[in-house]
Coordinates of C-alpha atoms in Angstrom, one line a residue:
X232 CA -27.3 -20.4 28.5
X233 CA -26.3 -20.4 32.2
X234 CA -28.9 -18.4 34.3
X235 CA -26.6 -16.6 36.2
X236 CA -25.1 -15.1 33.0
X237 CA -27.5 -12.1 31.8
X238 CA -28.0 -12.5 27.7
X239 CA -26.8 -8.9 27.2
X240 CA -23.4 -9.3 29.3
X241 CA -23.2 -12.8 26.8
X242 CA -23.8 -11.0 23.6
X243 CA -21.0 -8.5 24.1
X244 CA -18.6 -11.2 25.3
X245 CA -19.1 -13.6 22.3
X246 CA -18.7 -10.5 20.4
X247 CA -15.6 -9.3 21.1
X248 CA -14.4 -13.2 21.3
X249 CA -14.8 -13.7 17.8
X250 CA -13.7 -10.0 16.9
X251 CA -10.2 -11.5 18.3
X252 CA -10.4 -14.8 16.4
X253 CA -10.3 -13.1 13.3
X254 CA -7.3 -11.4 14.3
X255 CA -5.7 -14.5 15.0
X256 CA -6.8 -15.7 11.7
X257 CA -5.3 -12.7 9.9
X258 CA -1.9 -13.3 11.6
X259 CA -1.2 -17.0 10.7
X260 CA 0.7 -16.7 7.2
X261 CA 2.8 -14.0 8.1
X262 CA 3.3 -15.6 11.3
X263 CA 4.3 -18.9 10.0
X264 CA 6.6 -17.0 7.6
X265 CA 8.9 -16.0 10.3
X266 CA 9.9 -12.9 8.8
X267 CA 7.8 -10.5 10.4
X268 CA 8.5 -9.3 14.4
X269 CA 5.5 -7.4 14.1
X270 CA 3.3 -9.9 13.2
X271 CA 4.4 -12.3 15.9
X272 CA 3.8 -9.3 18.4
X273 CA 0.2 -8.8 17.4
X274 CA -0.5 -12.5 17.1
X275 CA 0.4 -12.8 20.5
X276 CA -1.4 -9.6 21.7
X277 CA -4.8 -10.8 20.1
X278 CA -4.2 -14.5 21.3
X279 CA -3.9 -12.6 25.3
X280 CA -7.1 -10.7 24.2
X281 CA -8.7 -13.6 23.3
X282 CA -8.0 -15.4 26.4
X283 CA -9.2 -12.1 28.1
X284 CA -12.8 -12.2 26.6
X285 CA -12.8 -15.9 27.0
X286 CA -12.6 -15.8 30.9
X287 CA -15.2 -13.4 30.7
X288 CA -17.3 -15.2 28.4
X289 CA -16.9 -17.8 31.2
X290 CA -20.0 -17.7 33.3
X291 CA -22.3 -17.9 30.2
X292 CA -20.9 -21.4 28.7
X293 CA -18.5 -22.6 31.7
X294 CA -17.1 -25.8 30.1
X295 CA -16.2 -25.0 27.0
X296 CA -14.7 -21.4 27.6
X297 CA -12.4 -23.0 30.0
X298 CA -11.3 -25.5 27.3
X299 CA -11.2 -22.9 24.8
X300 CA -8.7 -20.5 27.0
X301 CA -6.4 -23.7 27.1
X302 CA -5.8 -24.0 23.8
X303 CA -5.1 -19.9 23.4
X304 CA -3.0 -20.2 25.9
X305 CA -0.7 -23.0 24.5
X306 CA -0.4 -20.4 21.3
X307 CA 0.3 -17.8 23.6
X308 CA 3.3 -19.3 25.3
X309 CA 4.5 -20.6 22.2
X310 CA 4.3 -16.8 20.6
X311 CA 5.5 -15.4 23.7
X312 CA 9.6 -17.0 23.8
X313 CA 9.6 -16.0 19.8
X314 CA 8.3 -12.1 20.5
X315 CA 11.0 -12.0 23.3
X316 CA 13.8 -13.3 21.7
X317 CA 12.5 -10.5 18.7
X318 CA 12.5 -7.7 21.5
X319 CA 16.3 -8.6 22.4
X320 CA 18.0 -9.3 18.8
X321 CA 16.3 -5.5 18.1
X322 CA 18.0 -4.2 21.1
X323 CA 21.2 -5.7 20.2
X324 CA 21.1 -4.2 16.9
X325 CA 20.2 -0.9 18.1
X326 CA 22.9 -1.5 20.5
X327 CA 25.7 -2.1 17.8
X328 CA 24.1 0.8 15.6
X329 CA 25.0 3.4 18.7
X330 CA 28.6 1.6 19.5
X331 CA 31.5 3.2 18.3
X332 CA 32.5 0.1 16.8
X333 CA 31.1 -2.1 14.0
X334 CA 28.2 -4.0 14.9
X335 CA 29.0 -3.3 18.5
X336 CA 32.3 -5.1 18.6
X337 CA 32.7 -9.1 19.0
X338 CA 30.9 -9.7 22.1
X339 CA 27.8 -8.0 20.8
X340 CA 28.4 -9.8 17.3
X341 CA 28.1 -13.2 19.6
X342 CA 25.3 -12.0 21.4
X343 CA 23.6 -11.3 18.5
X344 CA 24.6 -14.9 16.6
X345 CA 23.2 -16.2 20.2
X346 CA 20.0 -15.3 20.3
X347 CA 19.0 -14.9 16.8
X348 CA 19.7 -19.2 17.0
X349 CA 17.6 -19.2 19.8
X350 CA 14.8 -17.5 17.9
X351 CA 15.3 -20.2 15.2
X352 CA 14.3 -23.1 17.5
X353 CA 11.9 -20.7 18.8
X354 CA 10.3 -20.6 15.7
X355 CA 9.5 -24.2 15.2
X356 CA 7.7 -24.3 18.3
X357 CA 5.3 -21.7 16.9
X358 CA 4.8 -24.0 13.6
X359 CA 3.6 -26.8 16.0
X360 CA 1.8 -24.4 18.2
X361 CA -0.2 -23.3 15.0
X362 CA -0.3 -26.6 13.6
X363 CA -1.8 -28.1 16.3
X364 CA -4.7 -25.2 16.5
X365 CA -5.4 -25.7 12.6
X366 CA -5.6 -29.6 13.7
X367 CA -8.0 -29.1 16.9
X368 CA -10.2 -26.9 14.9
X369 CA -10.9 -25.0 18.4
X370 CA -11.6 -21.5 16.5
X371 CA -14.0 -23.1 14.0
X372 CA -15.8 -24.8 16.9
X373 CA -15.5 -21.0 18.9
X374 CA -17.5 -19.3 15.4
X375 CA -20.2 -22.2 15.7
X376 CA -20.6 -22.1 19.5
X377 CA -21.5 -18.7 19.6
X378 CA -23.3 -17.2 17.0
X379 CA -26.0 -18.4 19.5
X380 CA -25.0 -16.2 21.9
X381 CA -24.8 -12.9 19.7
X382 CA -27.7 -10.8 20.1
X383 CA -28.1 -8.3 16.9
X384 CA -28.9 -5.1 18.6
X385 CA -28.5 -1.5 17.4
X386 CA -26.8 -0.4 20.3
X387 CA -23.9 -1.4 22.9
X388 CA -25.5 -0.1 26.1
X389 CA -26.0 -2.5 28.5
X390 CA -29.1 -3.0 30.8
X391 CA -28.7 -2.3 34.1
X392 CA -28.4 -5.8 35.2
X393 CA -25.5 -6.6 32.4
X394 CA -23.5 -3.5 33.5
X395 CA -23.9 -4.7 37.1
X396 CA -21.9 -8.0 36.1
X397 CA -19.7 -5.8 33.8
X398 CA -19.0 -3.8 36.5
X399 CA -18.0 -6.4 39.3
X400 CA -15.2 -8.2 36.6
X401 CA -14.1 -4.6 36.5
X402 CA -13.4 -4.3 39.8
X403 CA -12.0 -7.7 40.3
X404 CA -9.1 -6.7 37.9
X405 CA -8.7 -3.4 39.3
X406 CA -8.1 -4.7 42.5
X407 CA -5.4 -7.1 41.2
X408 CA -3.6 -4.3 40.3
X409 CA -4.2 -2.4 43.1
X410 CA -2.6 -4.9 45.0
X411 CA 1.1 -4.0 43.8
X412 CA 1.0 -0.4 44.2
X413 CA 2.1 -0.7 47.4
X414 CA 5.8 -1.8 45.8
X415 CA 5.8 1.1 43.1
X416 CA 7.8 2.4 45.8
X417 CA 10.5 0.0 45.9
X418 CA 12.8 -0.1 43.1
X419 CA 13.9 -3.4 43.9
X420 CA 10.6 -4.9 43.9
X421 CA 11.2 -6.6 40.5
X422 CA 9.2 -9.4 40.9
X423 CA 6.3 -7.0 42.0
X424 CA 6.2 -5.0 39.2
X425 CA 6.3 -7.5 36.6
X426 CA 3.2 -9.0 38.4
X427 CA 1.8 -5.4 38.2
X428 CA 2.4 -5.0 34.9
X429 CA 0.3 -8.1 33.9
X430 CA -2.3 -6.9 36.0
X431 CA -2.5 -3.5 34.3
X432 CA -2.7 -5.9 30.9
X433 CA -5.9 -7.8 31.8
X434 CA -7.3 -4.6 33.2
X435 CA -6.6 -2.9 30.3
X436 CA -7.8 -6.2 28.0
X437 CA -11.1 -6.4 30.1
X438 CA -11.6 -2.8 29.9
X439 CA -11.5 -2.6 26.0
X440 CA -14.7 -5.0 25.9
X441 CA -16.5 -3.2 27.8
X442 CA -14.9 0.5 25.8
X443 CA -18.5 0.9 24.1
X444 CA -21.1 -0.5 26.3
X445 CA -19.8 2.2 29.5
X446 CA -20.2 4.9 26.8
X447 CA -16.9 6.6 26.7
X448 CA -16.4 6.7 30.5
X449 CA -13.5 4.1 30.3
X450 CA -11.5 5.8 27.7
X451 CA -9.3 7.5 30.3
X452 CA -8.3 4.2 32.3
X453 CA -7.7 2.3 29.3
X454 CA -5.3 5.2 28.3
X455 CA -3.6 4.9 31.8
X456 CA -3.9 1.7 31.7
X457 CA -2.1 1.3 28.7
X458 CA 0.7 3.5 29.4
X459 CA 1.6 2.0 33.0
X460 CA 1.7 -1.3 30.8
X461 CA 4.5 -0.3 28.3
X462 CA 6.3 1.6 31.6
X463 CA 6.5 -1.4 33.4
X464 CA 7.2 -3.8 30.6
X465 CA 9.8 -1.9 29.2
X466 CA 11.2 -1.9 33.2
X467 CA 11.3 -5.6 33.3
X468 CA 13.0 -6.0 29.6
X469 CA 15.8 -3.7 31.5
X470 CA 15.5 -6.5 34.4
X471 CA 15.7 -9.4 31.8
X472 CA 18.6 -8.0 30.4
X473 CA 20.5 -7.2 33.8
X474 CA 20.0 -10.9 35.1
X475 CA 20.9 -12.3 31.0
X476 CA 24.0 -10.6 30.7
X477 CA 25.6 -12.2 34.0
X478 CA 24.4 -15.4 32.9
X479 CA 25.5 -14.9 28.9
X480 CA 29.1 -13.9 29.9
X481 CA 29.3 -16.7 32.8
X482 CA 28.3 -19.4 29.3
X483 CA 30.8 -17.5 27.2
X484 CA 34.0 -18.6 29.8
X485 CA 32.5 -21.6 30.1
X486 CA 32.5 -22.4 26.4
X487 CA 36.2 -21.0 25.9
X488 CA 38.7 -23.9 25.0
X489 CA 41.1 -24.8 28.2
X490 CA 43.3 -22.4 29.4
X491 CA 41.7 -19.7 26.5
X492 CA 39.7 -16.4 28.2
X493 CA 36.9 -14.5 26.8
X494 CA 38.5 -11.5 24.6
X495 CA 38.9 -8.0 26.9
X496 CA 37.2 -6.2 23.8
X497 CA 34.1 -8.9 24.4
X498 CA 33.8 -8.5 28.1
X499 CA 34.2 -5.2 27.4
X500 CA 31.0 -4.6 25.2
X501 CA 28.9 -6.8 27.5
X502 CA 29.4 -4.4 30.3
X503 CA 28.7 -1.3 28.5
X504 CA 25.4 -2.8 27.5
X505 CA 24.6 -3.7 30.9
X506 CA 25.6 -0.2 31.9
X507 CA 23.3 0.7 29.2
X508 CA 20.3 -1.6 30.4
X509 CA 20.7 -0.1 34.3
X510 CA 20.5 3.7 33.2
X511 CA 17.8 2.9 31.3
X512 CA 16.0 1.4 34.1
X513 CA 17.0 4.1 36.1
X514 CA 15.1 6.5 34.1
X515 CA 12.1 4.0 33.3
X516 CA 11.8 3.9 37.2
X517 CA 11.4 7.3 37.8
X518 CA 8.8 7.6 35.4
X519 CA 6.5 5.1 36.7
X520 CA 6.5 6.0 40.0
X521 CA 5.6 9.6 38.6
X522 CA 3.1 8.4 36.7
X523 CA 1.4 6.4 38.9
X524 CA 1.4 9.6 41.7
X525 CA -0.2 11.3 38.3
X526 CA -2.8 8.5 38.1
X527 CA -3.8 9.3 41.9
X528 CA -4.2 12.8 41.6
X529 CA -6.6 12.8 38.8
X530 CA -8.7 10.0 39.9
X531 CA -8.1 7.6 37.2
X532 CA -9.1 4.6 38.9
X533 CA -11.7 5.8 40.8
X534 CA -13.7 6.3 37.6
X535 CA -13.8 2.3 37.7
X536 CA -15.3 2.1 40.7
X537 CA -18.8 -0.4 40.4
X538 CA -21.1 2.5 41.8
X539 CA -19.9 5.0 39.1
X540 CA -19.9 2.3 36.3
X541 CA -23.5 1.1 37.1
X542 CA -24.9 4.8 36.4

């Protein structure tokens, strides 16, 4: 075990590592099966949160965590195009659900068609993605690795010098975050807050490892955490959606036989849902920057400082 790496801080790391392997595990059948959204989501969730304990894990078994974290993440990328691709055909449907016409009239019918072949292909890059973990053997290899490194004590507490490392990875993801807030108030700061939004998820990932061993004290970030996560990623799926449809009706035309247009009733439904998509981000907007003045005001992120966590 490295030196630098206190055995309690390890303990808790390897822990929570192969908490999230056997949440992988779990999720391969229905995953493969590719009938279940939900499944896909959580696969990919617990793949991030693996990743997330891995790097943290880091300092105690340096070359191997890093080699470990590249094989998660070729799962993750391969989960990630399938879950979005799920996120838009379930707008879409909602979408024709709420039109006046059925199924949302023909250019929603299209859209639909569209991307539901796109999640097709997407699918078979999740079968190779999970076929070549089963082949690597990388979680098997993970379970041996570090039952070493799991220390069987009654409680979660950390000693002073484990909470001291706890609490400087903390702060480095805090920080990270911290570094956007400065565009909360720029609506057109898209690229910004996407980048914010995945730096509210690793907070929120590293801060769920270390839940127990602060005690309690991190359930209110995590909460906040949590929430300024599904604001801003439900911001950014109105983004995706404003810079798709442009790009999707621009395909259609080109697709059309010589001389033929794309139908007034289909251009017609693709604007209304990009109307749709820039009310909604309207509102979604509004709320984040509320709830980030919120955050403020109460102190949420102070409670993470290092002083206050090393108590």
């Amino acid at each position: 075990m490295a030196r630098l790496c206190d055995q309690s801080y390890c303990s808790l790391c390897a822990k929570a590592i192969l908490a999230r392997i056997a949440d992988v595990r779990r999720l391969i059948r229905p995953v493969r099966k590719g009938q279940d959204a939900d499944a896909v989501h959580d696969m990919r969730v617990a793949s991030r949160r693996l990743r997330m304990a891995l790097g943290l894990f880091e300092p105690c078994l340096p070359q191997q965590a890093a080699q470990w974290r590249r094989e998660a993440r070729r799962l993750t990328r391969a989960l990630g195009q399938a879950r979005d691709l799920d996120v838009q055909i379930e707008f879409v449907e909602s979408f024709g659900r709420r039109s006046a016409r059925p199924s949302g009239g023909p250019g929603v019918s299209l859209l639909g068609k569209y991307l539901r072949k796109q999640r097709g292909k997407s699918q078979r890059k999740v079968l190779k993605a999970l076929a070549a973990l089963k082949s690597s053997d990388v979680m098997a290899n993970m379970e041996d690795s570090l039952g070493r490194f799991v220390c069987r004590r009654s409680t979660e507490i950390l000693p002073p010098s484990a909470m001291a490392l706890s609490a400087r990875r903390i702060g480095q993801f805090l920080a990270a975050m911290l570094r956007f807030e400065k565009f909360i108030a720029d609506p057109l700061a898209i690229g910004e807050h996407h980048q914010m939004r995945i730096a509210a998820k690793r907070l929120r990932y590293c801060l769920e490892i270390f839940r127990n061993a602060c005690g309690g004290r991190l359930d209110a970030p995590i909460k906040a955490a949590k929430k300024l996560q599904t604001l801003l990623g439900e911001l950014h799926d109105c983004d995706v959606w404003l810079e798709f449809l442009p790009r999707f009706r621009a395909r259609r035309r080109r697709e059309a036989p010589a001389g033929a247009a794309v139908s007034a009733s289909e251009s017609a439904a693709l604007t209304a849902m990009r109307r749709d998509r820039k009310r909604r981000r309207d509102v979604l907007y509004r709320r984040v920057v509320r709830f980030w003045a919120q955050t403020r005001r109460d102190g949420t992120w102070l409670e993470l400082s290092p002083k206050r966590l090393s108590r």
